[in-house]
Amino acid sequence: MKSLFLFLSIVIPFSLVIRAQTAAFVGVNVIPMDRERLMKNQTVIVRNGVIIQIGDAAKVKAPKDATVVDGKGKFLLPGLVDMHTHLLSDSDEYDEAIAPEELRVMVANGVTTVRFMIGTPELLKYRGRSAAGEIVAPTIYVASPHITGREQGNNFVVTTVEEGREAVRRSKADGYDFIKVTTFIPSLIYEAVVDEAKKLGIRVVGHADARYVGVERAWKAGQQIEHLDGYMEMLLKPEAPMKHSISDILIYGIDNWKSLDYLDESRIPEIAKRTVESNAFVDPTHHFMKNSFGRLRTEDEMRAQPDFRFYPAKVQATWFDFYKRNRMIREIPLEKRARWIALREKMIRAIYDAGGKLMTGSDTPEFLWLYGFGLHHELKALKDSGISNYGVLTAGTRNPHEFLGSLNKAGTIEKGKRADLILLNANPLDNIEATKDRSGVMLKGKWYTQAELDRWLDEAATKISGSYHEPTKASE
Ligand SMILES: [Zn+2]
């Protein structure tokens, strides 16, 4: 195959081998996300994966060879970004071969760029295959296997400063885009990780374990913090009898919930201001925290989720069981959870008001929340934190690209940008949930109708749930 292609490309001009692909959205309302505005009744022309023209529909006509998409009464938005996700096939309970299906589920939900937050060699491979156009997949960024103080899978367990530095060097050499840190990393080793990463020019992202690292240290390091880790500890009054609160995995510590009575919310504006000064980009993964641990779903609610069918019965049962048996879930009253959610939402709102750049991360597919679907929940959760619709949409589109260094290529609807677009049936500036009501998705200039995408989802649900197998001794 390879030699045949080489032969053709020598004797036939390249342009004849690959025919230009042109598409035009006609009469569409554009939400360009360059600033807060709506451009009514436009024609948007895309050629070879790039937006080449945007103009008034009365003046700009679709080229003759273009695939025409009727945009009348519809709204065009840049494709969405999930800054914190994983695949089911990252674990050995699912066949690795279903990864392309999983990636298509993301696209079918309008997610056109993703950052995988725990790296594997397979994800690096799919990053390359996506970039080469070999699979229908979002544009992929991959953080390193996570650096941790204790064995947790897909990780570098570091117990010395030198191991910390070596984990960074290995990750950089293997081609990961970020260094991911999680939990149980002693502060001296954390400092070494950060120092090595600085030397090699790779950014550190992830958890800020309040017991070992904490927000102050992470700020100083310029780390991008996920989940608002460590933020509740920042609110503890000096007279509080405890040092820990309800961030990160400390959430499972029943006693940590007592700290709610010692949190000083008058500190929130100052903490928000300092957040913006240290690293303005914040990915709170708020939906995940709120709806996995804050307000509890009933089994009926879980069954009614559109993504429920992607999970095999065994996994569904595991999560039902978790909600029945987990001690923290059973013992912490709803009123306390509501106070915790309200504090998180005040913090998110304050960071936004101080000029912070929120980013959307779903932290799927744990807790029966699937990738793709989960990103829309995060948009809603940010809205419910008191952020304007435009502010929420910046978190889902341009802000992540600004953080990733790709805003010159994607994240807004402008001439010269990659044609990653979603066509909505209603205006998300009026109702944020309009992002779930789509006519279709354009990925790198290729148009897929939502009817087609819905068929993919049907197929994927069967394939993904069917690829589950209980881990056996042999597969360990
Ligand atoms: Zn995660």
GROMACS .gro file of C-alpha atoms in nm, residues 14-358:
model
  345
   14PHE     CA    1  -0.078   1.590  -0.526
   15SER     CA    2  -0.386   1.811  -0.560
   16LEU     CA    3  -0.549   1.558  -0.792
   17VAL     CA    4  -0.494   1.268  -0.555
   18ILE     CA    5  -0.653   1.447  -0.260
   19ARG     CA    6  -0.959   1.637  -0.378
   20ALA     CA    7  -1.033   1.958  -0.192
   21GLN     CA    8  -1.316   1.906   0.058
   22THR     CA    9  -1.543   2.206   0.089
   23ALA     CA   10  -1.843   2.260   0.313
   24ALA     CA   11  -2.061   2.561   0.385
   25PHE     CA   12  -2.299   2.642   0.669
   26VAL     CA   13  -2.557   2.870   0.514
   27GLY     CA   14  -2.776   3.122   0.698
   28VAL     CA   15  -2.640   3.024   1.037
   29ASN     CA   16  -2.612   3.226   1.359
   30VAL     CA   17  -2.247   3.221   1.463
   31ILE     CA   18  -2.124   3.238   1.823
   32PRO     CA   19  -1.759   3.303   1.738
   33MET     CA   20  -1.630   3.315   2.100
   34ASP     CA   21  -1.369   3.579   2.010
   35ARG     CA   22  -1.575   3.808   2.234
   36GLU     CA   23  -1.932   3.808   2.361
   37ARG     CA   24  -2.142   3.846   2.049
   38LEU     CA   25  -2.378   3.667   1.814
   39MET     CA   26  -2.339   3.709   1.436
   40LYS     CA   27  -2.677   3.649   1.275
   41ASN     CA   28  -2.745   3.492   0.935
   42GLN     CA   29  -2.391   3.411   0.821
   43THR     CA   30  -2.231   3.180   0.569
   44VAL     CA   31  -1.926   2.992   0.701
   45ILE     CA   32  -1.707   2.821   0.441
   46VAL     CA   33  -1.469   2.541   0.530
   47ARG     CA   34  -1.204   2.393   0.302
   48ASN     CA   35  -0.966   2.108   0.383
   49GLY     CA   36  -1.046   2.125   0.751
   50VAL     CA   37  -0.999   2.499   0.792
   51ILE     CA   38  -1.247   2.789   0.811
   52ILE     CA   39  -1.166   3.002   0.506
   53GLN     CA   40  -1.448   3.257   0.505
   54ILE     CA   41  -1.724   3.396   0.729
   55GLY     CA   42  -1.964   3.659   0.603
   56ASP     CA   43  -2.318   3.785   0.574
   57ALA     CA   44  -2.534   3.518   0.406
   58ALA     CA   45  -2.672   3.783   0.168
   59LYS     CA   46  -2.322   3.845   0.030
   60VAL     CA   47  -2.124   3.523   0.075
   61LYS     CA   48  -2.249   3.230  -0.133
   62ALA     CA   49  -2.157   2.864  -0.090
   63PRO     CA   50  -1.906   2.742  -0.352
   64LYS     CA   51  -2.055   2.508  -0.616
   65ASP     CA   52  -1.859   2.203  -0.499
   66ALA     CA   53  -1.946   2.255  -0.131
   67THR     CA   54  -2.142   2.023   0.093
   68VAL     CA   55  -2.415   2.263   0.207
   69VAL     CA   56  -2.547   2.253   0.562
   70ASP     CA   57  -2.865   2.453   0.616
   71GLY     CA   58  -2.800   2.665   0.925
   72LYS     CA   59  -3.124   2.861   0.924
   73GLY     CA   60  -3.241   2.922   1.282
   74LYS     CA   61  -2.941   2.730   1.416
   75PHE     CA   62  -2.633   2.826   1.615
   76LEU     CA   63  -2.271   2.744   1.531
   77LEU     CA   64  -2.030   2.709   1.825
   78PRO     CA   65  -1.666   2.598   1.841
   79GLY     CA   66  -1.625   2.230   1.934
   80LEU     CA   67  -1.611   2.159   2.307
   81VAL     CA   68  -1.299   2.068   2.505
   82ASP     CA   69  -1.280   1.816   2.789
   83MET     CA   70  -0.971   1.898   2.994
   84HIS     CA   71  -1.002   1.602   3.226
   85THR     CA   72  -1.104   1.264   3.099
   86HIS     CA   73  -1.000   0.900   3.074
   87LEU     CA   74  -1.103   0.592   2.875
   88LEU     CA   75  -1.264   0.280   3.017
   89SER     CA   76  -1.004   0.087   2.817
   90ASP     CA   77  -0.726   0.252   3.022
   91SER     CA   78  -0.808  -0.023   3.271
   92ASP     CA   79  -0.758  -0.392   3.193
   93GLU     CA   80  -1.129  -0.460   3.248
   94TYR     CA   81  -1.209  -0.347   2.894
   95ASP     CA   82  -1.047  -0.451   2.565
   96GLU     CA   83  -0.797  -0.195   2.449
   97ALA     CA   84  -0.941  -0.240   2.098
   98ILE     CA   85  -1.253  -0.042   2.193
   99ALA     CA   86  -1.058   0.281   2.243
  100PRO     CA   87  -1.151   0.416   1.893
  101GLU     CA   88  -1.520   0.357   1.980
  102GLU     CA   89  -1.474   0.550   2.302
  103LEU     CA   90  -1.312   0.838   2.115
  104ARG     CA   91  -1.603   0.845   1.869
  105VAL     CA   92  -1.848   0.875   2.160
  106MET     CA   93  -1.671   1.196   2.255
  107VAL     CA   94  -1.701   1.335   1.901
  108ALA     CA   95  -2.067   1.232   1.883
  109ASN     CA   96  -2.123   1.453   2.187
  110GLY     CA   97  -1.953   1.754   2.029
  111VAL     CA   98  -1.624   1.714   2.216
  112THR     CA   99  -1.350   1.784   1.961
  113THR     CA  100  -1.045   1.824   2.186
  114VAL     CA  101  -0.955   1.625   2.497
  115ARG     CA  102  -0.681   1.606   2.755
  116PHE     CA  103  -0.631   1.261   2.903
  117MET     CA  104  -0.522   1.310   3.260
  118ILE     CA  105  -0.351   0.978   3.321
  119GLY     CA  106  -0.125   0.879   3.036
  120THR     CA  107  -0.062   0.538   2.882
  121PRO     CA  108   0.142   0.436   2.575
  122GLU     CA  109  -0.190   0.347   2.404
  123LEU     CA  110  -0.319   0.702   2.448
  124LEU     CA  111   0.001   0.839   2.290
  125LYS     CA  112  -0.061   0.607   1.997
  126TYR     CA  113  -0.419   0.733   1.957
  127ARG     CA  114  -0.298   1.092   1.981
  128GLY     CA  115  -0.084   1.022   1.675
  129ARG     CA  116  -0.355   0.832   1.489
  130SER     CA  117  -0.601   1.114   1.551
  131ALA     CA  118  -0.354   1.378   1.428
  132ALA     CA  119  -0.288   1.169   1.114
  133GLY     CA  120  -0.661   1.146   1.043
  134GLU     CA  121  -0.659   0.766   1.071
  135ILE     CA  122  -0.944   0.755   1.324
  136VAL     CA  123  -1.246   0.974   1.398
  137ALA     CA  124  -1.133   1.120   1.727
  138PRO     CA  125  -1.090   1.450   1.907
  139THR     CA  126  -0.755   1.627   1.897
  140ILE     CA  127  -0.575   1.460   2.186
  141TYR     CA  128  -0.340   1.580   2.459
  142VAL     CA  129  -0.200   1.329   2.704
  143ALA     CA  130  -0.066   1.395   3.053
  144SER     CA  131   0.194   1.153   3.189
  145PRO     CA  132   0.123   0.842   3.394
  146HIS     CA  133   0.049   0.999   3.729
  147ILE     CA  134   0.325   1.063   3.977
  148THR     CA  135   0.218   0.943   4.321
  149GLY     CA  136   0.360   0.837   4.656
  150ARG     CA  137   0.165   0.510   4.658
  151GLU     CA  138   0.087   0.242   4.402
  152GLN     CA  139  -0.246   0.313   4.228
  153GLY     CA  140  -0.199   0.186   3.871
  154ASN     CA  141  -0.077   0.364   3.554
  155ASN     CA  142   0.164   0.555   3.772
  156PHE     CA  143   0.520   0.636   3.874
  157VAL     CA  144   0.550   0.562   4.243
  158VAL     CA  145   0.815   0.799   4.374
  159THR     CA  146   0.973   0.760   4.717
  160THR     CA  147   1.292   0.960   4.663
  161VAL     CA  148   1.383   1.293   4.505
  162GLU     CA  149   1.579   1.113   4.233
  163GLU     CA  150   1.280   0.890   4.148
  164GLY     CA  151   1.070   1.205   4.117
  165ARG     CA  152   1.313   1.362   3.874
  166GLU     CA  153   1.347   1.039   3.677
  167ALA     CA  154   0.967   1.010   3.639
  168VAL     CA  155   0.965   1.357   3.484
  169ARG     CA  156   1.254   1.280   3.249
  170ARG     CA  157   1.094   0.954   3.138
  171SER     CA  158   0.757   1.122   3.075
  172LYS     CA  159   0.914   1.401   2.875
  173ALA     CA  160   1.120   1.153   2.671
  174ASP     CA  161   0.812   0.937   2.605
  175GLY     CA  162   0.635   1.239   2.456
  176TYR     CA  163   0.368   1.322   2.713
  177ASP     CA  164   0.225   1.675   2.700
  178PHE     CA  165   0.208   1.740   3.075
  179ILE     CA  166   0.338   1.599   3.402
  180LYS     CA  167   0.047   1.471   3.611
  181VAL     CA  168   0.079   1.463   3.989
  182THR     CA  169  -0.174   1.306   4.224
  183THR     CA  170  -0.152   1.212   4.590
  184PHE     CA  171   0.084   1.105   4.870
  185ILE     CA  172   0.387   1.285   4.720
  186PRO     CA  173   0.609   1.418   5.001
  187SER     CA  174   0.673   1.790   4.955
  188LEU     CA  175   1.047   1.754   4.895
  189ILE     CA  176   0.984   1.510   4.612
  190TYR     CA  177   0.710   1.734   4.474
  191GLU     CA  178   0.959   2.025   4.468
  192ALA     CA  179   1.205   1.809   4.276
  193VAL     CA  180   0.937   1.706   4.026
  194VAL     CA  181   0.844   2.068   3.967
  195ASP     CA  182   1.209   2.171   3.934
  196GLU     CA  183   1.288   1.897   3.683
  197ALA     CA  184   0.976   1.978   3.484
  198LYS     CA  185   1.078   2.345   3.469
  199LYS     CA  186   1.422   2.250   3.339
  200LEU     CA  187   1.270   2.035   3.066
  201GLY     CA  188   0.999   2.287   2.976
  202ILE     CA  189   0.697   2.070   3.055
  203ARG     CA  190   0.408   2.190   3.271
  204VAL     CA  191   0.286   2.024   3.591
  205VAL     CA  192  -0.088   1.964   3.630
  206GLY     CA  193  -0.319   1.767   3.858
  207HIS     CA  194  -0.396   1.725   4.225
  208ALA     CA  195  -0.263   1.934   4.512
  209ASP     CA  196  -0.281   1.691   4.802
  210ALA     CA  197  -0.355   1.909   5.105
  211ARG     CA  198  -0.164   1.675   5.338
  212TYR     CA  199   0.166   1.691   5.149
  213VAL     CA  200   0.164   1.970   4.890
  214GLY     CA  201  -0.126   2.211   4.937
  215VAL     CA  202  -0.242   2.505   4.733
  216GLU     CA  203   0.027   2.753   4.848
  217ARG     CA  204   0.306   2.524   4.728
  218ALA     CA  205   0.125   2.440   4.405
  219TRP     CA  206   0.069   2.810   4.336
  220LYS     CA  207   0.437   2.880   4.391
  221ALA     CA  208   0.520   2.600   4.148
  222GLY     CA  209   0.284   2.743   3.886
  223GLN     CA  210   0.100   2.410   3.878
  224GLN     CA  211  -0.243   2.395   3.718
  225ILE     CA  212  -0.468   2.252   3.993
  226GLU     CA  213  -0.756   2.014   3.915
  227HIS     CA  214  -1.080   1.964   4.114
  228LEU     CA  215  -1.015   2.272   4.336
  229ASP     CA  216  -0.797   2.035   4.538
  230GLY     CA  217  -0.678   2.188   4.863
  231TYR     CA  218  -0.910   2.487   4.841
  232MET     CA  219  -1.132   2.390   5.135
  233GLU     CA  220  -0.819   2.367   5.352
  234MET     CA  221  -0.738   2.726   5.251
  235LEU     CA  222  -1.060   2.832   5.425
  236LEU     CA  223  -0.982   2.669   5.762
  237LYS     CA  224  -0.987   2.919   6.048
  238PRO     CA  225  -0.666   2.942   6.258
  239GLU     CA  226  -0.849   2.803   6.563
  240ALA     CA  227  -0.976   2.497   6.373
  241PRO     CA  228  -0.875   2.179   6.560
  242MET     CA  229  -0.806   1.996   6.231
  243LYS     CA  230  -0.568   2.053   5.940
  244HIS     CA  231  -0.769   1.875   5.675
  245SER     CA  232  -1.101   1.947   5.513
  246ILE     CA  233  -1.304   1.808   5.225
  247SER     CA  234  -1.082   1.821   4.919
  248ASP     CA  235  -0.968   1.541   4.691
  249ILE     CA  236  -0.975   1.193   4.847
  250LEU     CA  237  -1.001   1.352   5.192
  251ILE     CA  238  -1.369   1.364   5.105
  252TYR     CA  239  -1.392   1.002   5.218
  253GLY     CA  240  -1.270   1.083   5.569
  254ILE     CA  241  -1.585   1.108   5.780
  255ASP     CA  242  -1.411   1.325   6.040
  256ASN     CA  243  -1.293   1.570   5.775
  257TRP     CA  244  -1.655   1.679   5.727
  258LYS     CA  245  -1.647   1.828   6.078
  259SER     CA  246  -1.421   2.095   5.930
  260LEU     CA  247  -1.726   2.252   5.763
  261ASP     CA  248  -1.792   2.431   6.095
  262TYR     CA  249  -1.446   2.589   6.084
  263LEU     CA  250  -1.438   2.723   5.729
  264ASP     CA  251  -1.418   3.099   5.687
  265GLU     CA  252  -1.586   3.192   5.362
  266SER     CA  253  -1.493   3.559   5.395
  267ARG     CA  254  -1.150   3.446   5.269
  268ILE     CA  255  -1.287   3.339   4.933
  269PRO     CA  256  -1.230   3.667   4.740
  270GLU     CA  257  -0.865   3.686   4.853
  271ILE     CA  258  -0.802   3.322   4.760
  272ALA     CA  259  -0.966   3.380   4.423
  273LYS     CA  260  -0.743   3.681   4.361
  274ARG     CA  261  -0.429   3.486   4.449
  275THR     CA  262  -0.543   3.198   4.228
  276VAL     CA  263  -0.558   3.428   3.929
  277GLU     CA  264  -0.216   3.575   4.012
  278SER     CA  265  -0.053   3.232   4.027
  279ASN     CA  266  -0.215   3.045   3.738
  280ALA     CA  267  -0.539   3.180   3.604
  281PHE     CA  268  -0.653   2.849   3.455
  282VAL     CA  269  -0.880   2.647   3.681
  283ASP     CA  270  -1.052   2.317   3.603
  284PRO     CA  271  -1.284   2.252   3.899
  285THR     CA  272  -1.443   1.930   3.757
  286HIS     CA  273  -1.737   2.059   3.955
  287HIS     CA  274  -2.012   1.842   3.811
  288PHE     CA  275  -1.816   1.532   3.899
  289MET     CA  276  -1.756   1.642   4.259
  290LYS     CA  277  -2.105   1.778   4.308
  291ASN     CA  278  -2.306   1.498   4.155
  292SER     CA  279  -2.089   1.206   4.262
  293PHE     CA  280  -2.045   1.307   4.628
  294GLY     CA  281  -2.264   1.610   4.693
  295ARG     CA  282  -2.615   1.530   4.588
  296LEU     CA  283  -2.673   1.158   4.563
  297ARG     CA  284  -2.844   0.990   4.271
  298THR     CA  285  -3.105   0.724   4.317
  299GLU     CA  286  -3.083   0.403   4.116
  300ASP     CA  287  -3.374   0.525   3.905
  301GLU     CA  288  -3.191   0.846   3.822
  302MET     CA  289  -2.884   0.650   3.718
  303ARG     CA  290  -3.092   0.418   3.502
  304ALA     CA  291  -3.252   0.719   3.331
  305GLN     CA  292  -2.916   0.868   3.226
  306PRO     CA  293  -2.857   0.852   2.848
  307ASP     CA  294  -2.507   0.715   2.912
  308PHE     CA  295  -2.619   0.440   3.150
  309ARG     CA  296  -2.648   0.180   2.872
  310PHE     CA  297  -2.274   0.210   2.793
  311TYR     CA  298  -2.192   0.033   3.119
  312PRO     CA  299  -2.222  -0.344   3.156
  313ALA     CA  300  -2.463  -0.469   3.423
  314LYS     CA  301  -2.175  -0.575   3.645
  315VAL     CA  302  -2.033  -0.223   3.653
  316GLN     CA  303  -2.377  -0.067   3.702
  317ALA     CA  304  -2.426  -0.295   4.000
  318THR     CA  305  -2.088  -0.198   4.144
  319TRP     CA  306  -2.189   0.167   4.153
  320PHE     CA  307  -2.535   0.098   4.294
  321ASP     CA  308  -2.355  -0.093   4.563
  322PHE     CA  309  -2.110   0.189   4.625
  323TYR     CA  310  -2.393   0.431   4.690
  324LYS     CA  311  -2.555   0.183   4.928
  325ARG     CA  312  -2.250   0.082   5.123
  326ASN     CA  313  -1.989   0.357   5.125
  327ARG     CA  314  -1.962   0.484   5.480
  328MET     CA  315  -1.914   0.850   5.389
  329ILE     CA  316  -2.209   0.836   5.151
  330ARG     CA  317  -2.431   0.682   5.421
  331GLU     CA  318  -2.321   0.893   5.716
  332ILE     CA  319  -2.278   1.250   5.594
  333PRO     CA  320  -2.619   1.419   5.587
  334LEU     CA  321  -2.741   1.593   5.274
  335GLU     CA  322  -2.747   1.928   5.452
  336LYS     CA  323  -2.368   1.908   5.504
  337ARG     CA  324  -2.309   1.807   5.146
  338ALA     CA  325  -2.517   2.103   5.031
  339ARG     CA  326  -2.302   2.341   5.238
  340TRP     CA  327  -1.989   2.193   5.082
  341ILE     CA  328  -2.129   2.234   4.730
  342ALA     CA  329  -2.229   2.594   4.805
  343LEU     CA  330  -1.874   2.674   4.920
  344ARG     CA  331  -1.724   2.522   4.607
  345GLU     CA  332  -1.965   2.722   4.393
  346LYS     CA  333  -1.882   3.046   4.574
  347MET     CA  334  -1.514   2.974   4.511
  348ILE     CA  335  -1.572   2.903   4.140
  349ARG     CA  336  -1.777   3.218   4.103
  350ALA     CA  337  -1.517   3.427   4.288
  351ILE     CA  338  -1.234   3.293   4.072
  352TYR     CA  339  -1.435   3.378   3.761
  353ASP     CA  340  -1.518   3.727   3.893
  354ALA     CA  341  -1.150   3.787   3.974
  355GLY     CA  342  -1.061   3.722   3.610
  356GLY     CA  343  -0.980   3.352   3.636
  357LYS     CA  344  -1.008   3.136   3.328
  358LEU     CA  345  -1.229   2.839   3.401
   0.00000   0.00000   0.00000
